[in-house]
mmCIF file of C-alpha atoms in Angstrom:
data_model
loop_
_atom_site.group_PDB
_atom_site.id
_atom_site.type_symbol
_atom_site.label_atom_id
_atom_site.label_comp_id
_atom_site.label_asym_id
_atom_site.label_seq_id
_atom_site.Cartn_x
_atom_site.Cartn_y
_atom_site.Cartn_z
ATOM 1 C CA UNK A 250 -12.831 23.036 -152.921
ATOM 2 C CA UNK A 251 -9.473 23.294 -154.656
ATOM 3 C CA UNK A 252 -9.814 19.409 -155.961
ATOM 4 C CA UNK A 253 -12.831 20.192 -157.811
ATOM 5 C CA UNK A 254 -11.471 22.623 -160.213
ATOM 6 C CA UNK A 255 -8.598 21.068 -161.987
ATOM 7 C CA UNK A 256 -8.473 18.370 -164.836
ATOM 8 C CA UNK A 257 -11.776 17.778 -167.161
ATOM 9 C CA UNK A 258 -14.981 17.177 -166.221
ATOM 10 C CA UNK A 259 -15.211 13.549 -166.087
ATOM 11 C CA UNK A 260 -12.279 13.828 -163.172
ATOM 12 C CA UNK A 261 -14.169 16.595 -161.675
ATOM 13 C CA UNK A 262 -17.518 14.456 -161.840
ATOM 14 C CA UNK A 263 -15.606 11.528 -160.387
ATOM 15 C CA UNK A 264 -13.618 13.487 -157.696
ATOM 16 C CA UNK A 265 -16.940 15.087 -156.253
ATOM 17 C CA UNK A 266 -18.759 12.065 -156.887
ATOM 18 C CA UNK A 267 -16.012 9.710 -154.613
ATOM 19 C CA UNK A 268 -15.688 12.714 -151.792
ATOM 20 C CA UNK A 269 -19.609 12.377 -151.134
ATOM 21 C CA UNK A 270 -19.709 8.602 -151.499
ATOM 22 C CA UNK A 271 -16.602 8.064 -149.197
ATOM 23 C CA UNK A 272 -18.575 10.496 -146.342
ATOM 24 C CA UNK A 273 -21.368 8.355 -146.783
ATOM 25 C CA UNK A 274 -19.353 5.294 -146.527
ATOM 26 C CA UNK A 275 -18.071 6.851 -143.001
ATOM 27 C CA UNK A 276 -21.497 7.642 -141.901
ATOM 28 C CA UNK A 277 -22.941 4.591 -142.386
ATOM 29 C CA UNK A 278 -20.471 2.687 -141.340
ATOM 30 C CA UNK A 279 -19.635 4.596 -137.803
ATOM 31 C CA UNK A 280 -23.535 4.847 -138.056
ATOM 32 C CA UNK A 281 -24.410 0.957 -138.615
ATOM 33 C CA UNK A 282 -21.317 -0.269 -136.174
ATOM 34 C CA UNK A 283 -22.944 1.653 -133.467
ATOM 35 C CA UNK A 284 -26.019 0.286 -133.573
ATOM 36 C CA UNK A 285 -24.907 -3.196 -133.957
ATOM 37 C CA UNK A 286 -22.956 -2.797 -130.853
ATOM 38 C CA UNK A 287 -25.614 -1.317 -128.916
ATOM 39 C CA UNK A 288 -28.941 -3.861 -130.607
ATOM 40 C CA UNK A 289 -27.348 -6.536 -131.145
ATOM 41 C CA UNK A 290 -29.472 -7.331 -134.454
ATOM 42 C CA UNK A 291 -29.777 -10.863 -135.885
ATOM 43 C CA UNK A 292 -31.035 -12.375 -139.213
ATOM 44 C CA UNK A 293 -32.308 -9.887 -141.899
ATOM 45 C CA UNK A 294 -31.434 -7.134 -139.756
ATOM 46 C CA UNK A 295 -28.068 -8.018 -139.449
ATOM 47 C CA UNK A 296 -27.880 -8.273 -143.182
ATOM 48 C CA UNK A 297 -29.479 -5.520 -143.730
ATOM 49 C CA UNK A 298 -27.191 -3.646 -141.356
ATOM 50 C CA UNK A 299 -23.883 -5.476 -142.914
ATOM 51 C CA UNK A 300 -25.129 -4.160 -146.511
ATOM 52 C CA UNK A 301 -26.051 -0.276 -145.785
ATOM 53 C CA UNK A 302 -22.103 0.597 -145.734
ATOM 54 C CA UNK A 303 -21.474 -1.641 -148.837
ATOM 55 C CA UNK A 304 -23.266 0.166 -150.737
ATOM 56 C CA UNK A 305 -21.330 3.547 -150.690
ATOM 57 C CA UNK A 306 -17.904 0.759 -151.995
ATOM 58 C CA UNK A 307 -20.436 -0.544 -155.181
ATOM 59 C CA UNK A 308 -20.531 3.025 -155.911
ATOM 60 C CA UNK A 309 -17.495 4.068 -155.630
ATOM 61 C CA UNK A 310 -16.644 1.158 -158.269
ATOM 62 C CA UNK A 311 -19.465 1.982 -160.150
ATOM 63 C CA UNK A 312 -18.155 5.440 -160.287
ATOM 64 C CA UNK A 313 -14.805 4.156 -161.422
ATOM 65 C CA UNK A 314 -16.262 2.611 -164.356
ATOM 66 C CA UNK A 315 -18.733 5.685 -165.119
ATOM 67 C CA UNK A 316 -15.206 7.720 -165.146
ATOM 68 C CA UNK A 317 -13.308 5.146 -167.772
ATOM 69 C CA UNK A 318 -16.355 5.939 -169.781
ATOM 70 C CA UNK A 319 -16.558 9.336 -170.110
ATOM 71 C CA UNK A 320 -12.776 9.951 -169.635
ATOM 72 C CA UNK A 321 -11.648 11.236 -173.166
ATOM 73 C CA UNK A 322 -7.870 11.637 -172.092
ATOM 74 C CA UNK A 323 -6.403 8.197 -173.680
ATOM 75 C CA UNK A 324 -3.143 8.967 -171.371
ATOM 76 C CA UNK A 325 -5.392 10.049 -168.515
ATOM 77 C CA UNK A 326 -7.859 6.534 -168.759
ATOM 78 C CA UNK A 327 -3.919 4.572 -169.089
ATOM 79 C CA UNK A 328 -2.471 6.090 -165.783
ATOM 80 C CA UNK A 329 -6.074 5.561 -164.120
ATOM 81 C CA UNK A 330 -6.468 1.707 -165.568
ATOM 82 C CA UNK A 331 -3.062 1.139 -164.381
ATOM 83 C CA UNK A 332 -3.292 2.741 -160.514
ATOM 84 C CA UNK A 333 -6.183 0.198 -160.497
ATOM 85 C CA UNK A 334 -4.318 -2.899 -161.291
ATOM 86 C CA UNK A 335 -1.839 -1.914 -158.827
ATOM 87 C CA UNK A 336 -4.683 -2.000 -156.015
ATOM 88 C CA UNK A 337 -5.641 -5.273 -156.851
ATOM 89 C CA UNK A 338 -2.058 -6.291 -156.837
ATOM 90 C CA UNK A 339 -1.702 -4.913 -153.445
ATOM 91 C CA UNK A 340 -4.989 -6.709 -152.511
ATOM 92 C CA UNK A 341 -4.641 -10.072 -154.049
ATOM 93 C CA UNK A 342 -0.209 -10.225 -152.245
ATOM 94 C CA UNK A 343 -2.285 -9.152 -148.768
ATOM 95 C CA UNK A 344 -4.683 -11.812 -149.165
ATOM 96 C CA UNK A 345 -2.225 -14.326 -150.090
ATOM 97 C CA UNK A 346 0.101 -13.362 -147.437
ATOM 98 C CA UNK A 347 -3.048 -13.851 -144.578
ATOM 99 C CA UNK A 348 -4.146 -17.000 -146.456
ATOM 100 C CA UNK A 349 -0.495 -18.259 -145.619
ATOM 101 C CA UNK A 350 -0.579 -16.948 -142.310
ATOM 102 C CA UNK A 351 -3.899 -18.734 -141.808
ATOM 103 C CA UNK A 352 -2.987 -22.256 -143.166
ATOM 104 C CA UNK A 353 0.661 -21.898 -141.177
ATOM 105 C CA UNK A 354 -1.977 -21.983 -137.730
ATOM 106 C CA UNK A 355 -2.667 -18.389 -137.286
ATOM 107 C CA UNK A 356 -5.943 -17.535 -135.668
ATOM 108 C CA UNK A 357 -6.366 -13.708 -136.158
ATOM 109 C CA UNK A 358 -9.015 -12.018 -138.270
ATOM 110 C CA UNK A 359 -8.284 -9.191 -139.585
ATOM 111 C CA UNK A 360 -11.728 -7.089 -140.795
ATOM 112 C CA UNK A 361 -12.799 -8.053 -143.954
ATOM 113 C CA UNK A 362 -13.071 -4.393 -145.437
ATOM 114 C CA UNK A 363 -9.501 -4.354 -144.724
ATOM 115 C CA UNK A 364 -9.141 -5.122 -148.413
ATOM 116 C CA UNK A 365 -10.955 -2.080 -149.608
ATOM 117 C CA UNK A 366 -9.061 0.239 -147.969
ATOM 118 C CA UNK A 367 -5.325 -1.548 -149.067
ATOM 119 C CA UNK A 368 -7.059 -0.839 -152.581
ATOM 120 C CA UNK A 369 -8.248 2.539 -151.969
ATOM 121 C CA UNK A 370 -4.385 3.215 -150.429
ATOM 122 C CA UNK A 371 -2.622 1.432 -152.938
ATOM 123 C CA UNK A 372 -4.265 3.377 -156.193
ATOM 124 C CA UNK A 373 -4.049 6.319 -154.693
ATOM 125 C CA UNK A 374 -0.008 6.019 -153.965
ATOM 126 C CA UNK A 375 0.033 4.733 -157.882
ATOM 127 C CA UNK A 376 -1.974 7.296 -159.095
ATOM 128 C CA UNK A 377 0.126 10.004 -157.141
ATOM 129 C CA UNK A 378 3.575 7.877 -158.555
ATOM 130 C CA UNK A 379 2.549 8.418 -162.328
ATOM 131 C CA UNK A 380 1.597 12.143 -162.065
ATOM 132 C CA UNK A 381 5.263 12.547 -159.895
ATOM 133 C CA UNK A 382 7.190 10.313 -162.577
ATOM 134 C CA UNK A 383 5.619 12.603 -165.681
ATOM 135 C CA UNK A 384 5.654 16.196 -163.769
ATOM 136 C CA UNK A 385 5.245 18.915 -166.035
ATOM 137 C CA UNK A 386 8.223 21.453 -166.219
ATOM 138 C CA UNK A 387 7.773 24.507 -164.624
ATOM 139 C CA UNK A 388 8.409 26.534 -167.874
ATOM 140 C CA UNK A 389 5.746 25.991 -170.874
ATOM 141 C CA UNK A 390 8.374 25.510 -173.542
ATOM 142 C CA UNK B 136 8.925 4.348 -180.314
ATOM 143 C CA UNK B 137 10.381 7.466 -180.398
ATOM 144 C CA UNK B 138 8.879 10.659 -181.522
ATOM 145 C CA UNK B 139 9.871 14.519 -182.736
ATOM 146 C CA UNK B 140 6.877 16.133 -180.920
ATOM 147 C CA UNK B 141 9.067 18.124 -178.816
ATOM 148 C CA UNK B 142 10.839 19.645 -181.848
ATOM 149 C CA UNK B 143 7.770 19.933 -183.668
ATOM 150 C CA UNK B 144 6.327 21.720 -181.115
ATOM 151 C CA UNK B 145 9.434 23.956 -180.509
ATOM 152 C CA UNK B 146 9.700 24.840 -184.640
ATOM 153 C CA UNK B 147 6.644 26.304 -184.127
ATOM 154 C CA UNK B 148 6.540 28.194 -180.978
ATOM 155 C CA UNK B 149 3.806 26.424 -179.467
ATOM 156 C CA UNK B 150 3.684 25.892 -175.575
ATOM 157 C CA UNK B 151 2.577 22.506 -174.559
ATOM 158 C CA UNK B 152 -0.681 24.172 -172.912
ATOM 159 C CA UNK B 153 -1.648 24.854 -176.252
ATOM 160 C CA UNK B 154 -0.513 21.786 -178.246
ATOM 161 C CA UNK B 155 -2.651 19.713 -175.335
ATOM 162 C CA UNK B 156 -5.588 22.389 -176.024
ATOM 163 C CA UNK B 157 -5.355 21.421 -180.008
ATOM 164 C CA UNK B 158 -5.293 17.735 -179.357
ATOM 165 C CA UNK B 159 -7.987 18.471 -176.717
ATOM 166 C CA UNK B 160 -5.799 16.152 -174.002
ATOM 167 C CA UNK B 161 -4.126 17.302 -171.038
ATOM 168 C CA UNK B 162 -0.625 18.729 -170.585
ATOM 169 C CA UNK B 163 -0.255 15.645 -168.773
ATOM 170 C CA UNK B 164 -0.592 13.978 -171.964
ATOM 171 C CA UNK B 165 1.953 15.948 -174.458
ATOM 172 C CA UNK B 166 4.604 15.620 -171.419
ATOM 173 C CA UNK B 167 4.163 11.983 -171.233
ATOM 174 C CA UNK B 168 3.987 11.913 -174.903
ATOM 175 C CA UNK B 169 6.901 14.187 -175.562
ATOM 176 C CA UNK B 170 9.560 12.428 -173.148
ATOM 177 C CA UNK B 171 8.566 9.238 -174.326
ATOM 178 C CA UNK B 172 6.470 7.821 -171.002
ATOM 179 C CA UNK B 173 3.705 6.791 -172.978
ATOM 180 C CA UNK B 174 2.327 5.890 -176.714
ATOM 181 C CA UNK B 175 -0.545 7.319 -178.280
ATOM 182 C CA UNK B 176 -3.404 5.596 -179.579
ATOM 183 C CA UNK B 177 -3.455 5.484 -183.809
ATOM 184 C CA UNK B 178 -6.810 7.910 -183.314
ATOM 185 C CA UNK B 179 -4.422 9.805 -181.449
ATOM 186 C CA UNK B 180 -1.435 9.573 -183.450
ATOM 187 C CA UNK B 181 -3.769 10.691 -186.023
ATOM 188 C CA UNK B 182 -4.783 13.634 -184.665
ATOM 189 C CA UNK B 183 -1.294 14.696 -184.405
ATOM 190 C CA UNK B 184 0.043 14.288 -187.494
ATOM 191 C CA UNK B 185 -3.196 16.080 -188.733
ATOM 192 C CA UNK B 186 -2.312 19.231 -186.574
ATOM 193 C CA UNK B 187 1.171 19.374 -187.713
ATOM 194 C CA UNK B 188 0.267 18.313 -191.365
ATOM 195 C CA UNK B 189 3.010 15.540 -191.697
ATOM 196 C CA UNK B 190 2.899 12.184 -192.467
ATOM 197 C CA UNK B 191 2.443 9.892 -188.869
ATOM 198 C CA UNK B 192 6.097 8.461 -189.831
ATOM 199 C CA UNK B 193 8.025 11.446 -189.834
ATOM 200 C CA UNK B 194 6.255 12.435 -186.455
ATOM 201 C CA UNK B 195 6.931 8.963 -184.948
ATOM 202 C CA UNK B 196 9.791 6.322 -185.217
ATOM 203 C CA UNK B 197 9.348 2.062 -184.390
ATOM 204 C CA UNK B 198 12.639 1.532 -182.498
ATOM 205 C CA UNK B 199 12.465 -1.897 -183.953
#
């Protein structure tokens, strides 16, 4: 429970928030895979079944937001803005680079929620870059 | 932009813990702000001169 007790609240609040909806993202989508493979479901079930694990990603964006909100650390909102626009960076050169792939004849398809977790990889390395590159010295002075 | 906040804080024997606790930001913050990683906001910039009771100017410098 260590990564619930340091910085402010709103980190705290977004921290727990992302743990639980990144479980339920697991669940549901270990959960909803299985039963696709085993029911094969078509139509609105199938929808229905492709939505239940996007749900736990809109929140974790929605959390995102809820966090720039209540954030009141001007230098902590920066670092977090900027992690983020390195993810999308990282998602918009992968995309591009299977787009090419795709128009130079390549058949493969990778899963689409591929993306999410090149995001989810990629602001987390940036977010862990900025707190390395401004590490607070050892002695308080 | 360059700033004295280091010095400042030095002058007056304050740790950075408690400078970030005055400004109500995060140690984070005054050591990004101190070696120069990052700019405050005016509000911010502000706040600081307020604390130390100096002009903004003599706290921070335009490298221009």
């Amino acid at each position: 429970m260590l990564c619930f007790t340091g910085g402010n609240l709103a980190e705290r609040r977004y921290r727990r928030s992302g743990l639980m909806l990144m479980l339920s993202y697991f669940l549901t989508f270990f959960g909803v895979t299985f039963l696709v493979h085993y029911y094969h479901p078509t139509g609105f079930r199938l929808y229905f079944a492709a939505l239940l694990p996007s749900l736990p990603i809109f929140g974790v964006l929605f959390i995102a937001g809820r966090y720039l909100r209540e954030e009141t650390d001007e230098y902590q909102r920066d670092t977090f803005v900027r992690s983020l626009l390195w993810g999308i960076a990282f998602v918009m050169g992968l995309e591009m680079f299977l787009g090419f792939l795709r128009t130079y004849g390549w058949t493969g398809t990778p899963p689409a929620f591929l993306s999410y977790y090149v995001f989810c990889i990629s602001v987390l390395v940036a977010k862990f870059t900025y707190k390395f590159r401004n590490r607070i010295p050892t002695d308080d002075q | 932009m360059t700033n004295k906040l280091r010095d400042l804080r030095a002058d007056r024997g304050w740790s950075q813990a408690y400078l970030a606790e005055q400004l109500q930001v995060s140690r984070q913050s005054v050591n990004a702000l101190e070696t120069g990683k990052y700019d405050p906001s005016l509000p911010l910039a502000f706040r600081i001169a307020r604390l130390f009771r100096l002009p903004i100017e003599s706290i921070f410098q335009d490298d221009a």
